[in-house]
Coordinates of C-alpha atoms in Angstrom, one line a residue:
Chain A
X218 CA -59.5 -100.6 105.3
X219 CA -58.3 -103.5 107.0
X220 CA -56.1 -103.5 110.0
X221 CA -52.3 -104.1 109.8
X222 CA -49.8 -104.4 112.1
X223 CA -46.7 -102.9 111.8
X224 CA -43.8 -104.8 110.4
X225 CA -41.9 -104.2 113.7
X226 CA -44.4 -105.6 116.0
X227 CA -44.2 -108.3 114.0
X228 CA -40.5 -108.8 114.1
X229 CA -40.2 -108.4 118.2
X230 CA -42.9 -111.1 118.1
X231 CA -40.6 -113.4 115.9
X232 CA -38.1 -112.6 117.8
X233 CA -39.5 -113.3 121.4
X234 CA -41.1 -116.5 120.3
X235 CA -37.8 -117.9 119.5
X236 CA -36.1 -116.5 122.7
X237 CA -38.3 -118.2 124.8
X238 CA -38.0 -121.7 122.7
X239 CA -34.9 -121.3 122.7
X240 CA -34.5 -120.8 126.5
X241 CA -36.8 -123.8 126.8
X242 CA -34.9 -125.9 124.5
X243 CA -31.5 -125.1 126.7
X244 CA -32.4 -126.2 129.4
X245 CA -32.2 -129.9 128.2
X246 CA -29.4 -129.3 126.4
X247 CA -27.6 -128.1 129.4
X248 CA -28.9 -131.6 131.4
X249 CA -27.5 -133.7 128.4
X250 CA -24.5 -131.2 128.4
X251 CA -24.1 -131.5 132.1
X252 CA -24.3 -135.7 131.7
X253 CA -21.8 -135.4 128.7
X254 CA -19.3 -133.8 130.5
X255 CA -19.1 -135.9 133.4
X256 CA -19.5 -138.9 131.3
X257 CA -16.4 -137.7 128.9
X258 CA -14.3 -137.2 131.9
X259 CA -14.4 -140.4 133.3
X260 CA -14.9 -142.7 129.9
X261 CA -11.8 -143.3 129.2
X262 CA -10.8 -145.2 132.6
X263 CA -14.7 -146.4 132.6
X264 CA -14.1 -148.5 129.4
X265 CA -10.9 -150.0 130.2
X266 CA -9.6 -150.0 133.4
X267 CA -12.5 -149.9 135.6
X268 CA -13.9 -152.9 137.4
X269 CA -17.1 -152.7 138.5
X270 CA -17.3 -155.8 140.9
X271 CA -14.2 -154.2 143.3
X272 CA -15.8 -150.8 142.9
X273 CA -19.2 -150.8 144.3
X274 CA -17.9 -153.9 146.8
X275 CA -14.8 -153.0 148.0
X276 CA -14.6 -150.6 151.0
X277 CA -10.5 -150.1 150.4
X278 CA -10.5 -146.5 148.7
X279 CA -6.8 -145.7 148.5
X280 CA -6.6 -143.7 145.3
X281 CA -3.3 -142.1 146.3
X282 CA -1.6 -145.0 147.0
X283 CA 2.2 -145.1 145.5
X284 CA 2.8 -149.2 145.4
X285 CA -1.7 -150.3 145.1
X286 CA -3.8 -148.2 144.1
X287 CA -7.6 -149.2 145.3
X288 CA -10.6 -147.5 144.5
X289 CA -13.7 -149.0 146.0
X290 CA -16.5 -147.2 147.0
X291 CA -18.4 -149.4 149.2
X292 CA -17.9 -147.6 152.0
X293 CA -18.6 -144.2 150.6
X294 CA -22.0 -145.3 149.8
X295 CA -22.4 -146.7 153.4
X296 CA -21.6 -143.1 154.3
X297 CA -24.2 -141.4 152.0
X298 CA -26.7 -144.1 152.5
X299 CA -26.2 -144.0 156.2
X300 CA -26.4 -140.0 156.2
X301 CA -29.6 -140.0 154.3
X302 CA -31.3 -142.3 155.8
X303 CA -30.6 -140.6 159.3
X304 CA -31.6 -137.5 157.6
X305 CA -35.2 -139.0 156.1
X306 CA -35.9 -140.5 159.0
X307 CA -36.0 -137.1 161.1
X308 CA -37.3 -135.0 158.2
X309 CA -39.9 -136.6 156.7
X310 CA -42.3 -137.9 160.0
X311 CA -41.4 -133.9 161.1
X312 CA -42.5 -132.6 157.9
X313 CA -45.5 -134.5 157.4
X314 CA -46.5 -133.2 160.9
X315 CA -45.9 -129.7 159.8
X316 CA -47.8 -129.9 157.0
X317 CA -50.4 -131.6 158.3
X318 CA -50.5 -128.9 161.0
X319 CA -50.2 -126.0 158.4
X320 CA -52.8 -127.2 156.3
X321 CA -55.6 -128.6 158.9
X322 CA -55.0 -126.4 161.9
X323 CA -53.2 -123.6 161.9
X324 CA -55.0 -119.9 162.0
X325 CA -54.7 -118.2 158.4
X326 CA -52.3 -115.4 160.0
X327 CA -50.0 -118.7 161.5
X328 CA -50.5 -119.9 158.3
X329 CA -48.5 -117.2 156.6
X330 CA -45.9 -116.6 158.9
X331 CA -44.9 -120.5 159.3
X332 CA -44.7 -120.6 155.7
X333 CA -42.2 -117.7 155.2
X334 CA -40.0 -119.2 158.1
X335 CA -39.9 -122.7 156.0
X336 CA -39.0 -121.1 152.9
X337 CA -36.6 -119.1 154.7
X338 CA -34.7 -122.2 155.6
X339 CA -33.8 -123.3 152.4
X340 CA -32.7 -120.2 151.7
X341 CA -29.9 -121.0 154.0
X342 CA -26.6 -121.5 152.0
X343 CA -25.6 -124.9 152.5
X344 CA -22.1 -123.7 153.9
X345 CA -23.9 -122.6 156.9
X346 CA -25.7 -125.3 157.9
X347 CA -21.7 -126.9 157.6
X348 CA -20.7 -124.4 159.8
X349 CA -23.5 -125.0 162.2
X350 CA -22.2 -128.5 162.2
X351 CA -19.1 -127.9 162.8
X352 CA -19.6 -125.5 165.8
X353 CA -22.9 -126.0 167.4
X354 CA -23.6 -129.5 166.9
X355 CA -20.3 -131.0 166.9
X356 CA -19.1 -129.7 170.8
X357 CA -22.7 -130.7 171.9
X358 CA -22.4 -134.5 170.7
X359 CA -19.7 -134.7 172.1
X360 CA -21.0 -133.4 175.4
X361 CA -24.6 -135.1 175.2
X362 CA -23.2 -138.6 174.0
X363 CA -19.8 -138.1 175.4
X364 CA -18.3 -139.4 171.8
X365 CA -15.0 -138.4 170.8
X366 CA -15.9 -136.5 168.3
X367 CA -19.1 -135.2 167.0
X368 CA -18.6 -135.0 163.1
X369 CA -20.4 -138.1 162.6
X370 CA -23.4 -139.6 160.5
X371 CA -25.8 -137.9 163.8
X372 CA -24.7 -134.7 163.0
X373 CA -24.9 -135.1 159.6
X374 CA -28.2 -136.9 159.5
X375 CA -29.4 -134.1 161.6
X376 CA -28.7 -131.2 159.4
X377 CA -29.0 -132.6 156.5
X378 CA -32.9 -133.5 157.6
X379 CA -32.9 -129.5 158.4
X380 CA -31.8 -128.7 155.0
X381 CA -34.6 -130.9 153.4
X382 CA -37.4 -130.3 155.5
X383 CA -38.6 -127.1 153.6
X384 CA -38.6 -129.0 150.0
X385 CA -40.6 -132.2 151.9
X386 CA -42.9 -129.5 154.1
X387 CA -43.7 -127.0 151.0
X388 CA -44.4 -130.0 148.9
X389 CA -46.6 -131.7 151.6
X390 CA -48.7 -129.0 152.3
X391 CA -49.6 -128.2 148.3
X392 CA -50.7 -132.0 148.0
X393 CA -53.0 -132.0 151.3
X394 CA -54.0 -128.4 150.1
X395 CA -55.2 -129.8 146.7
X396 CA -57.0 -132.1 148.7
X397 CA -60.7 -131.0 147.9
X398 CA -62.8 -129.4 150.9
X399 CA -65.7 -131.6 149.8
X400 CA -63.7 -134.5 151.2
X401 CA -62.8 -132.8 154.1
X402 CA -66.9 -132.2 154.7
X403 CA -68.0 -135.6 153.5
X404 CA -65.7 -138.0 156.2
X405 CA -67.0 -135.5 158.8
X406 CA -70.4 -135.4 158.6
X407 CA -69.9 -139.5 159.0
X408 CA -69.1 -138.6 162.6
X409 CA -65.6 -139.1 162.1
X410 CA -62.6 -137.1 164.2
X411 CA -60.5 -134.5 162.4
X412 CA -57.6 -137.2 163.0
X413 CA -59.7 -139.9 161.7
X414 CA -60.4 -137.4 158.8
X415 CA -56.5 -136.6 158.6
X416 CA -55.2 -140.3 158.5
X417 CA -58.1 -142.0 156.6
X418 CA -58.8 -139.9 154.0
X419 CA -56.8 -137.0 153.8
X420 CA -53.3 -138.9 153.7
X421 CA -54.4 -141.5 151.5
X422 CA -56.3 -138.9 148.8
X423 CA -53.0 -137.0 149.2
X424 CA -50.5 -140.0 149.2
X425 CA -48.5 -139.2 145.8
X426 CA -48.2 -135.7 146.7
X427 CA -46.6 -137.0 150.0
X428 CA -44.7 -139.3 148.6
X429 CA -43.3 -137.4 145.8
X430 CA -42.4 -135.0 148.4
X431 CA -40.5 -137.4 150.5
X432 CA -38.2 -138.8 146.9
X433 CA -37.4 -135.1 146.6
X434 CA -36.0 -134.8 150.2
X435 CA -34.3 -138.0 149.6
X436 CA -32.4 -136.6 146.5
X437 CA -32.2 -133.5 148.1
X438 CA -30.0 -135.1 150.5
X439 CA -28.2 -137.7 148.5
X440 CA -26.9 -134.6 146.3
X441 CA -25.8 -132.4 149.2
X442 CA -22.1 -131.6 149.5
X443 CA -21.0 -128.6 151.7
X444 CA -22.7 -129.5 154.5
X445 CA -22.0 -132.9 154.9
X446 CA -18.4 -132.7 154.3
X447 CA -18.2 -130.5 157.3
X448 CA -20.3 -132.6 159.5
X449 CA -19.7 -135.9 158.8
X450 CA -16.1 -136.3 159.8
X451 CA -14.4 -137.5 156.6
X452 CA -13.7 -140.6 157.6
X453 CA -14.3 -143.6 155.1
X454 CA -15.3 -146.3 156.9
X455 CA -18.6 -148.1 157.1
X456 CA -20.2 -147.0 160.0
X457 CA -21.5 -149.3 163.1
X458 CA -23.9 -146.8 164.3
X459 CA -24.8 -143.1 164.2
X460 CA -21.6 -141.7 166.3
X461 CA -19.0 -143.1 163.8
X462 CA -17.5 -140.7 161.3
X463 CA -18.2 -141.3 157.5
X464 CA -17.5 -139.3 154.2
X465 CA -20.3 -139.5 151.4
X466 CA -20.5 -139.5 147.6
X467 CA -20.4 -135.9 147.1
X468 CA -17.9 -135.0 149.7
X469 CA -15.2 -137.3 148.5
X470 CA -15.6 -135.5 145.1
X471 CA -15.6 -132.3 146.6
X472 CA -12.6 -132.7 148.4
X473 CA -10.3 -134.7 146.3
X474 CA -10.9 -133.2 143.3
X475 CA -8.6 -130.2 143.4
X476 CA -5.9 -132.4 144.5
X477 CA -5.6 -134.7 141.9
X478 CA -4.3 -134.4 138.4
X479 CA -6.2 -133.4 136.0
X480 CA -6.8 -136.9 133.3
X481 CA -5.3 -139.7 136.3
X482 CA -7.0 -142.3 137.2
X483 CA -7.9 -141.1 140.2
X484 CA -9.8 -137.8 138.5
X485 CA -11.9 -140.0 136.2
X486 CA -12.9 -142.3 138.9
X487 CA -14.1 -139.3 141.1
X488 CA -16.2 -138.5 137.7
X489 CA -17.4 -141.9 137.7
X490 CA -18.8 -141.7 141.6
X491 CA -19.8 -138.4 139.3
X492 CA -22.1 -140.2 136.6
X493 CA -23.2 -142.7 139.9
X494 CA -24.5 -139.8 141.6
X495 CA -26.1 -138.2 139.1
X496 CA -28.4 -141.2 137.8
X497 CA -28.9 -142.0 141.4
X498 CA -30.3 -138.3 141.5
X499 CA -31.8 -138.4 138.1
X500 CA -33.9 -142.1 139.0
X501 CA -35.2 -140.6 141.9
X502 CA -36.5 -137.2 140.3
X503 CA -37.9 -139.4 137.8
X504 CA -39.4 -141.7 140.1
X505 CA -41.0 -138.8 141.8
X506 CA -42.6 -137.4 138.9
X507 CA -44.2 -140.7 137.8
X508 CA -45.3 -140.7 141.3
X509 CA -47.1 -137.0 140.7
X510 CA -48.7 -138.1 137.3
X511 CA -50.6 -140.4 139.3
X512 CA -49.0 -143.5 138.6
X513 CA -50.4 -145.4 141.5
X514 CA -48.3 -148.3 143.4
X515 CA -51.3 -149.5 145.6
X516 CA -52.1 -152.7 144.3
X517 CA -56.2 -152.9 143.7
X518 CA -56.2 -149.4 142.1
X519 CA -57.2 -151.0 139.0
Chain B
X184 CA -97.1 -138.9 165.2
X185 CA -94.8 -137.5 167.1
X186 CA -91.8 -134.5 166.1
X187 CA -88.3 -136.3 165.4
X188 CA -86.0 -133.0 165.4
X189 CA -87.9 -129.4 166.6
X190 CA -86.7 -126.0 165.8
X191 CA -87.3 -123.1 167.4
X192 CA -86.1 -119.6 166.7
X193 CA -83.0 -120.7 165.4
X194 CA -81.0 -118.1 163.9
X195 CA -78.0 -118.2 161.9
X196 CA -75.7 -115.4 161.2
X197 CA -71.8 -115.8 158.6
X198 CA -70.6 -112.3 159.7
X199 CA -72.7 -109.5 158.8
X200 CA -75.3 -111.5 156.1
X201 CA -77.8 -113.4 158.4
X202 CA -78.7 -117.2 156.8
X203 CA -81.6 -118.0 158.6
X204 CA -84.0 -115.3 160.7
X205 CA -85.9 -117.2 163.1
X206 CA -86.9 -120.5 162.0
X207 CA -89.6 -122.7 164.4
X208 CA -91.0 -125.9 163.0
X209 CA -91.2 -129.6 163.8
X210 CA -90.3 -132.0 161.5
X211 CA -92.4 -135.6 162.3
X212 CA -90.6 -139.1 163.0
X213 CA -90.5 -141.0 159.7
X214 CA -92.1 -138.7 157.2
X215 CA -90.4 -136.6 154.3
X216 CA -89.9 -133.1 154.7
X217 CA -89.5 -131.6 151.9
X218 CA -87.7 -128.3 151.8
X219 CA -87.8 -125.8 149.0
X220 CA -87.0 -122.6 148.2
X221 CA -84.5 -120.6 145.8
X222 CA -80.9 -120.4 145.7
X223 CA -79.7 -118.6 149.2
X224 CA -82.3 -119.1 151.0
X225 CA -80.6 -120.7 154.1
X226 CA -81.1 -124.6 153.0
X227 CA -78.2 -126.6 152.9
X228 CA -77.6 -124.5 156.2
X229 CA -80.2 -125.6 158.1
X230 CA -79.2 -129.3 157.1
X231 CA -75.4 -128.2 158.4
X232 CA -77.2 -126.8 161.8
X233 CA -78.7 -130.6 161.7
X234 CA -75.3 -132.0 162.1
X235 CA -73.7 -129.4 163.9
X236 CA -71.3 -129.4 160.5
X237 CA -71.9 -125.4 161.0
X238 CA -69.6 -125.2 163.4
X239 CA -66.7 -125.8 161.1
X240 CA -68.0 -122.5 159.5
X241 CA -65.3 -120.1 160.2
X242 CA -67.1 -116.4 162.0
X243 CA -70.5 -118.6 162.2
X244 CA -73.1 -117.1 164.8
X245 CA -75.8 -119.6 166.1
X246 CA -79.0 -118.5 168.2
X247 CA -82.2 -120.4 168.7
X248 CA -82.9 -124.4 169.5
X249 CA -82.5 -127.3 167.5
X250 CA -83.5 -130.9 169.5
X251 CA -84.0 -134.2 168.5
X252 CA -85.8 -136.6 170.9
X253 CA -86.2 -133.6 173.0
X254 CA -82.7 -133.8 173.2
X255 CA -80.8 -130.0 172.8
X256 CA -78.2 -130.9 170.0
X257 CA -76.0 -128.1 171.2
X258 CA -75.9 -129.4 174.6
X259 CA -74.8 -133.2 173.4
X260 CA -71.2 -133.7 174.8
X261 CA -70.1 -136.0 171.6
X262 CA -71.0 -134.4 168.2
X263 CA -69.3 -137.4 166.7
X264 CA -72.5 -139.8 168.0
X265 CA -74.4 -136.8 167.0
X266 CA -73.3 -136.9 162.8
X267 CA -73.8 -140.7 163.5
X268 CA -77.4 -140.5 163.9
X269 CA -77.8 -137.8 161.0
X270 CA -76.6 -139.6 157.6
X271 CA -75.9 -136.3 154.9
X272 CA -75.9 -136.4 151.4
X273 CA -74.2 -133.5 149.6
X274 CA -75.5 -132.0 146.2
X275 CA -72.1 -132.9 144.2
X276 CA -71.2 -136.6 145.0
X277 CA -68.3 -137.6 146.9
X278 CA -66.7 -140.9 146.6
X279 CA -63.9 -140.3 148.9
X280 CA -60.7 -141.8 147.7
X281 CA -60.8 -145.5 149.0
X282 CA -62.4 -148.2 147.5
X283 CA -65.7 -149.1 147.1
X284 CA -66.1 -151.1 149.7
X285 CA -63.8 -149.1 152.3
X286 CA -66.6 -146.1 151.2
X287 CA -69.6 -147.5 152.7
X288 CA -67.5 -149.2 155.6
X289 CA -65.3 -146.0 156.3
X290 CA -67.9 -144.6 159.0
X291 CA -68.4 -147.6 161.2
X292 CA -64.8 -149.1 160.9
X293 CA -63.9 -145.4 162.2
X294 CA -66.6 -145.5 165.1
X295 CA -65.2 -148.8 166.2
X296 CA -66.4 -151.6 164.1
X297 CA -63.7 -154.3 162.8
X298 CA -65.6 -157.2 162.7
X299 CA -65.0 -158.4 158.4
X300 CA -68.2 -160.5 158.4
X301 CA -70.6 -157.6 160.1
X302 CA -68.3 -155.2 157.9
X303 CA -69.8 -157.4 154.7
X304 CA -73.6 -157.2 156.0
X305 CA -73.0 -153.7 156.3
X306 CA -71.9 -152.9 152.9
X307 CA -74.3 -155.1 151.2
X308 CA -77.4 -153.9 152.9
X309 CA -76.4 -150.4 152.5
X310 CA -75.3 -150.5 148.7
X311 CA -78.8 -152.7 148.0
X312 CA -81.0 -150.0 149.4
X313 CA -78.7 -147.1 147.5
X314 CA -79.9 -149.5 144.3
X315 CA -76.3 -149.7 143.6
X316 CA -75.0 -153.2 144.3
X317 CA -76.2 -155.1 141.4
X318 CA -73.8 -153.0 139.7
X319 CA -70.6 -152.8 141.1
X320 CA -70.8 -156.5 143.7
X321 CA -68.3 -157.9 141.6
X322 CA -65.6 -154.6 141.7
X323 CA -66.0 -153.7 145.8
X324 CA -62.5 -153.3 146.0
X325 CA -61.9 -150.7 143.4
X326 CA -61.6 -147.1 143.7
X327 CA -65.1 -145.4 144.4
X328 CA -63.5 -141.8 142.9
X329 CA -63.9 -144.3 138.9
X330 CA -67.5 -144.4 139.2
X331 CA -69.7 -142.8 137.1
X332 CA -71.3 -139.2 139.2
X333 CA -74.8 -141.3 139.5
X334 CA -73.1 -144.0 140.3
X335 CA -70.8 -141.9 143.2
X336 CA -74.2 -140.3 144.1
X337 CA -75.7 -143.5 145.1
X338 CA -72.6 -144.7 146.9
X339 CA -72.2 -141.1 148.8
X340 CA -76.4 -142.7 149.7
X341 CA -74.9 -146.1 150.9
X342 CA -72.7 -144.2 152.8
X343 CA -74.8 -141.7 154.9
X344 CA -76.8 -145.1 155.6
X345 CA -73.9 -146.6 156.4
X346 CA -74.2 -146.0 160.2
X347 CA -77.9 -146.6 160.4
X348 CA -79.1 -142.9 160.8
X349 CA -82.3 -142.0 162.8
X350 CA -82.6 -138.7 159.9
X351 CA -81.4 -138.8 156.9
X352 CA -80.9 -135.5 155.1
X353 CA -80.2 -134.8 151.3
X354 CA -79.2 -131.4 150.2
X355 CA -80.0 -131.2 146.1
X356 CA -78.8 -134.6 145.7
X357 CA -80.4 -134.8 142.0
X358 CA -78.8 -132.1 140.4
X359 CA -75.6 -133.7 139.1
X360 CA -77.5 -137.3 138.1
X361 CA -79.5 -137.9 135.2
X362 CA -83.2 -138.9 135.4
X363 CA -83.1 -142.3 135.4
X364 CA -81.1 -142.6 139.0
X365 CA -82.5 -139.9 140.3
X366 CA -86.1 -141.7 139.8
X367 CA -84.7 -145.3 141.3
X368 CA -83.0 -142.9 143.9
X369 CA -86.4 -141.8 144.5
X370 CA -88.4 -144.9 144.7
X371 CA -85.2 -145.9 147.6
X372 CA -86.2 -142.9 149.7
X373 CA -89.5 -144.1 149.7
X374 CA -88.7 -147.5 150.9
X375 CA -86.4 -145.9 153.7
X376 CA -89.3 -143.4 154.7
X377 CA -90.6 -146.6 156.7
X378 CA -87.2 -146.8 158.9
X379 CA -85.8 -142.8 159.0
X380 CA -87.1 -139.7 159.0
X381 CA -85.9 -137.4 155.9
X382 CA -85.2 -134.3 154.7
X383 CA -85.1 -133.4 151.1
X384 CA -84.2 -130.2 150.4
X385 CA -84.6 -129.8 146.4
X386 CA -84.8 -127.0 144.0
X387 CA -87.2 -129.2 141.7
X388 CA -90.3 -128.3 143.1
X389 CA -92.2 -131.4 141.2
X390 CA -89.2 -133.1 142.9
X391 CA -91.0 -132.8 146.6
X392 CA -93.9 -132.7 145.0
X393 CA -93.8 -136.2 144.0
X394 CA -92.4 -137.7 147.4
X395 CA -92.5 -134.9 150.0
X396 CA -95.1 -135.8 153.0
X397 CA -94.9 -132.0 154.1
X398 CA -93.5 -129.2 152.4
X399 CA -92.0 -126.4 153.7
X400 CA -91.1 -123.5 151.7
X401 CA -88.2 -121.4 152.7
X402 CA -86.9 -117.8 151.5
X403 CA -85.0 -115.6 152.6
X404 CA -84.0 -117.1 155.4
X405 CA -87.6 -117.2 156.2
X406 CA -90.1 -119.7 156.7
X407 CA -92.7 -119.0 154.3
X408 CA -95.4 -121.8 154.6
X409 CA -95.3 -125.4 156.0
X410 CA -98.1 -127.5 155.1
X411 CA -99.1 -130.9 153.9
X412 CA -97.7 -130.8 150.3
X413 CA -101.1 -132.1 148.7
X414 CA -102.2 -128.1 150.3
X415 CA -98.9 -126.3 149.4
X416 CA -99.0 -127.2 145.6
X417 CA -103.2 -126.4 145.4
X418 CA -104.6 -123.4 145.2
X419 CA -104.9 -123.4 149.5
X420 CA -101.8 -122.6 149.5
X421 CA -102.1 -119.7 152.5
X422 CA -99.6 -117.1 150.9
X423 CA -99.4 -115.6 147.9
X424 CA -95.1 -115.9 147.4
X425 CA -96.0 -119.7 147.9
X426 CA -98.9 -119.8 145.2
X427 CA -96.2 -118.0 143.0
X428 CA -92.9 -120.0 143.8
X429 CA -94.8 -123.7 143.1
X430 CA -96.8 -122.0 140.2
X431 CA -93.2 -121.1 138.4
X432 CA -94.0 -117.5 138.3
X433 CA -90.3 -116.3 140.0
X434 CA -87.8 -118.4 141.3

C-alpha cells in the first residue's frame, strides 16, 4: 500500500509555506509603505509650493517665522555632511585596523572576546551614546580645546564614529575572513612580509567587502538621530570648523516635529527633508550592495 | 656534483601526529628530485620546512637540520631572503587578485624593485619560460583570478620564478591541469633543470618517472628508498614497499 500523508500535515504545510511568503512579501511592502507615507505627507506642499532652488541653497531655515517664512536646508546638510564626515573619518581608518587586527593577528581566544565587545557596542541604545555626549564629552571639549561649548560637530563626529564602528568592523572582518588562506600562503612563500601580504593582496582581494562596509557606516551615520541631536548643539549654521555647533537632517525632524501642526507647511517640509533622507539612505544601501555583487569600479578589471 | 639543500634527521611533529620521523638526505645542485609517496606521507611538508612556511603552522614542532649552501636555514636572520631564493608552487593554482602582470611582478616590486623597464624583462622572461606568454602578452593588465586553472597554474610558475630562485619546488602541481599543460609544463621544468635545482613532489608516479633525476620515495613520514630513478622504477629497486608502490600494487 502506498504511503500517505495525513491530510493535516498537509494543511500545516500549506499553511506555513504561505506564512513565511507572506512574511517575506511584507517586508517590501512595509519599505514601499514606509516611502508612501512620508511621501503622502509632504506631496501636497512638494507639488505646489515648494521650490527646490531656495531649498537645498538657502541656509535661512526660519519655518516659524510670523511675517517670512524660509525653509532652506543648506545648512542642515552642512551639519549632517559635516557630522558624517568627521565621524567616517575616525571610524573607518580605526575599523579597518581592527579588523585587520582581528582577522590577521589576534590569538583565537582574543578573537572571540574582541568580537563580543564590538557587537556589544552597537547594542548600545543610541540615547546613550547622546547622553555620553552630553556629559562626558561635552565638559571635556570644553576643557581640552577651551571652546565655549562642546556640543559641536567634534563631539558629534566622535560618537557618531563610536556608534558605526561595529557595523564597519563586523563587516570588515567577514570580507578579509572570506579572503582564502591559499592567498594568504601564496604572497608569503614569495618572501613577502605579513604587512606586504596585508596591503598588497589581502586589502585589494577584500576591497568590496571593505568598501561596502564603509557605505554602511556612512548611512549608518547619515540616518542617526538621538545621538546627534544631543551632541551637536542644535545650532543651524554652516560650520567653519569642528568646534562650531550644527543640527543635522534627522535632528531637525526629530525635534520640530512635535511642535508643529499637523498638515502646515512647515510639517510637510520636515517630511520632505523626510523623503531626502530616506533616498539619500536608500542610494547608499544600494550602492553598497552593487558594491558586494562584485560590481567592480577599478578601471582594467575587464 | 655537489648537495644544494641537506637534511638531516629532521623531524616534524602538528601536536600529537608526527609528519616526518627522521628524514636525512641531500638533494644535488641542479638536478630533479623527484618525491613520491601516498597521500599523508609528510610531502608538501617537507617542501613547507624548505621555506620555513612551517612556521606559520599553528602547535608545529621542528627537530633535525635543513641547510642550503651549508647554510642552517633555521639560523638565517631574514626568512623573507630565504622564501626569495625558494620559488613554491602549490597543488591548486593561485592567481592572487591583481592583474596579470602585477602577479608575476608582485614578489620583486615587494622586495624592492620599481624600476618599469626591469619590471617588463621580468615579467616577460618569467611568463616565456611558464610557456604562458604567447597567450595572454596582449591582456597583462587583466585580472590573473579570469584565467583558465592551467592557465593560473602556469602563471602561479611565472611567479615562483619570478624572483630568480636557486630551488624551485612544486607540490602536485599537475593535478588540477589537464594533460596537455601539464606536458608543456613539463618540457619547462626541463629547460629550467639547467639554471635551478627542483623538487617535484607528484603523486603520478610515471610523472617522476618521466623527468625525475633521483627519486625518493617517502611514506609514512619515512624515507623509504632514494635512488637514481632509472634503479627505483626496475626491478633493483632495494625494498620491497618500493617494488610495490611504483609497480601499482597499493597506493
Amino acid at each position: 500500500m502506498q504511503y500517505q500523508r495525513g491530510r493535516w500535515s498537509r494543511v500545516i504545510e500549506f499553511l506555513i509555506e504561505w506564512l513565511i511568503r507572506i512574511s517575506g512579501i511584507s517586508a517590501i511592502l512595509f519599505v514601499f509603505g514606509i516611502f508612501f507615507f512620508v511621501f503622502k505627507e509632504g506631496a501636497g506642499f512638494l507639488v505646489t509650493k515648494w521650490k527646490p532652488i531656495e531649498f537645498f541653497t538657502s541656509v535661512e531655515w526660519y519655518p516659524t517665522s510670523l511675517s517670512n517664512k524660509r525653509y532652506g536646508i543648506l545648512a542642515i546638510i552642512a551639519g549632517s555632511a559635516s557630522v558624517t564626515l568627521l565621524a567616517m573619518m575616525i571610524a573607518i581608518p580605526f575599523s579597518l585596523g581592527a579588523a585587520v587586527f582581528i582577522s590577521e593577528f589576534c590569538a583565537p581566544k582574543l578573537k572571540e572576546v574582541l568580537k563580543v565587545l564590538i557587537e556589544f557596542l552597537a547594542a548600545i541604545p543610541s540615547v546613550v551614546w547622546g547622553f555620553i555626549g552630553l556629559m562626558i564629552m561635552n565638559p571635556l571639549i570644553i576643557k581640552i580645546f577651551n571652546a565655549p561649548i562642546g556640543l559641536n560637530v567634534l563631539n558629534g563626529g566622535i560618537i557618531l564614529a563610536l556608534m558605526s564602528i561595529p557595523i564597519i568592523v563586523s563587516i570588515s572582518e567577514d570580507a578579509l575572513k572570506a579572503v582564502p588562506d591559499s592567498y594568504r600562503e601564496a604572497a608569503i612563500a614569495l618572501g613577502v612580509t605579513k604587512w606586504q601580504m596585508i596591503y598588497r593582496v589581502l586589502i585589494p582581494a577584500a576591497k568590496n567587502g571593505l568598501l561596502a562596509g564603509g557605505l554602511l557606516g556612512v548611512g549608518r551615520s547619515i540616518g542617526e538621530t538621538m545621538a546627534v541631536l544631543l551632541a551637536t548643539g542644535h545650532a543651524v549654521q554652516i560650520p567653519n570648523g569642528p568646534l562650531d555647533s550644527v543640527r543635522t537632517l534627522t535632528a531637525t525632524i526629530a525635534a520640530e516635529l512635535g511642535e508643529t501642526e499637523q498638515g502646515a507647511d512647515h510639517w510637510q517640509v520636515l517630511f520632505i527633508i523626510g523623503i531626502f533622507l530616506f533616498s539619500i539612505t536608500f542610494v547608499i544601501n544600494l550602492i553598497a550592495y552593487l558594491v558586494v555583487k562584485g560590481i567592480r569600479i577599478q578601471a582594467g578589471d575587464s | 656534483m655537489e648537495p644544494k639543500i641537506e637534511i638531516s634527521s629532521l623531524r616534524v611533529k602538528y601536536g600529537s601526529k608526527e609528519a616526518l620521523k627522521g628524514l636525512s638526505f641531500q638533494i644535488m645542485k641542479n638536478e630533479i628530485l623527484g618525491i613520491i609517496g601516498p597521500a599523508q606521507s609528510g610531502k608538501t611538508t617537507l617542501l613547507k620546512v624548505v621555506n620555513r612556511t612551517i612556521e606559520h603552522v599553528p602547535g608545529v614542532e621542528l627537530n633535525g637540520m635543513v641547510s642550503i649552501d651549508g647554510v642552517d636555514i633555521f639560523k638565517m636572520r631574514d626568512v623573507h631572503a630565504l622564501r626569495r631564493r625558494v620559488g613554491m608552487v602549490a597543488p591548486l593554482p593561485v592567481g592572487l587578485p591583481l592583474s596579470i602582470y602585477e602577479n608575476v611582478a608582485f614578489a620583486p616590486r615587494t622586495g624592492g624593485m620599481n624600476n618599469k623597464a626591469k619590471l617588463d624583462v621580468i615579467v616577460e622572461r618569467c611568463l616565456t619560460q611558464a610557456a604562458l606568454w604567447d597567450e595572454v602578452k596582449d591582456r597583462l593588465h587583466t585580472l590573473g583570478t579570469k584565467l583558465s586553472g592551467g592557465q593560473q597554474q602556469r602563471l602561479t610558475i611565472a611567479r615562483a620564478l619570478s624572483h630568480n630562485p636557486e630551488i624551485l619546488c612544486l607540490d602536485e602541481f599537475s593535478i588540477a591541469i589537464d594533460p596537455v599543460t601539464t606536458m608543456r609544463i613539463e618540457e619547462v621544468l626541463k629547460e629550467l633543470r639547467s639554471s635551478m635545482t627542483i623538487i617535484l613532489v607528484t603523486n603520478l608516479v610515471q610523472q617522476a618517472r618521466r623527468l625525475a633525476d633521483r627519486t625518493a620515495f617517502i611514506l609514512n613520514g619515512e624515507l623509504v628508498e632514494l635512488a637514481e630513478t632509472n634503479l627505483l622504477f626496475s626491478d633493483q629497486a632495494v625494498d620491497q614497499r618500493t617494488k610495490d608502490y611504483v609497480g601499482g600494487i597499493f597506493g
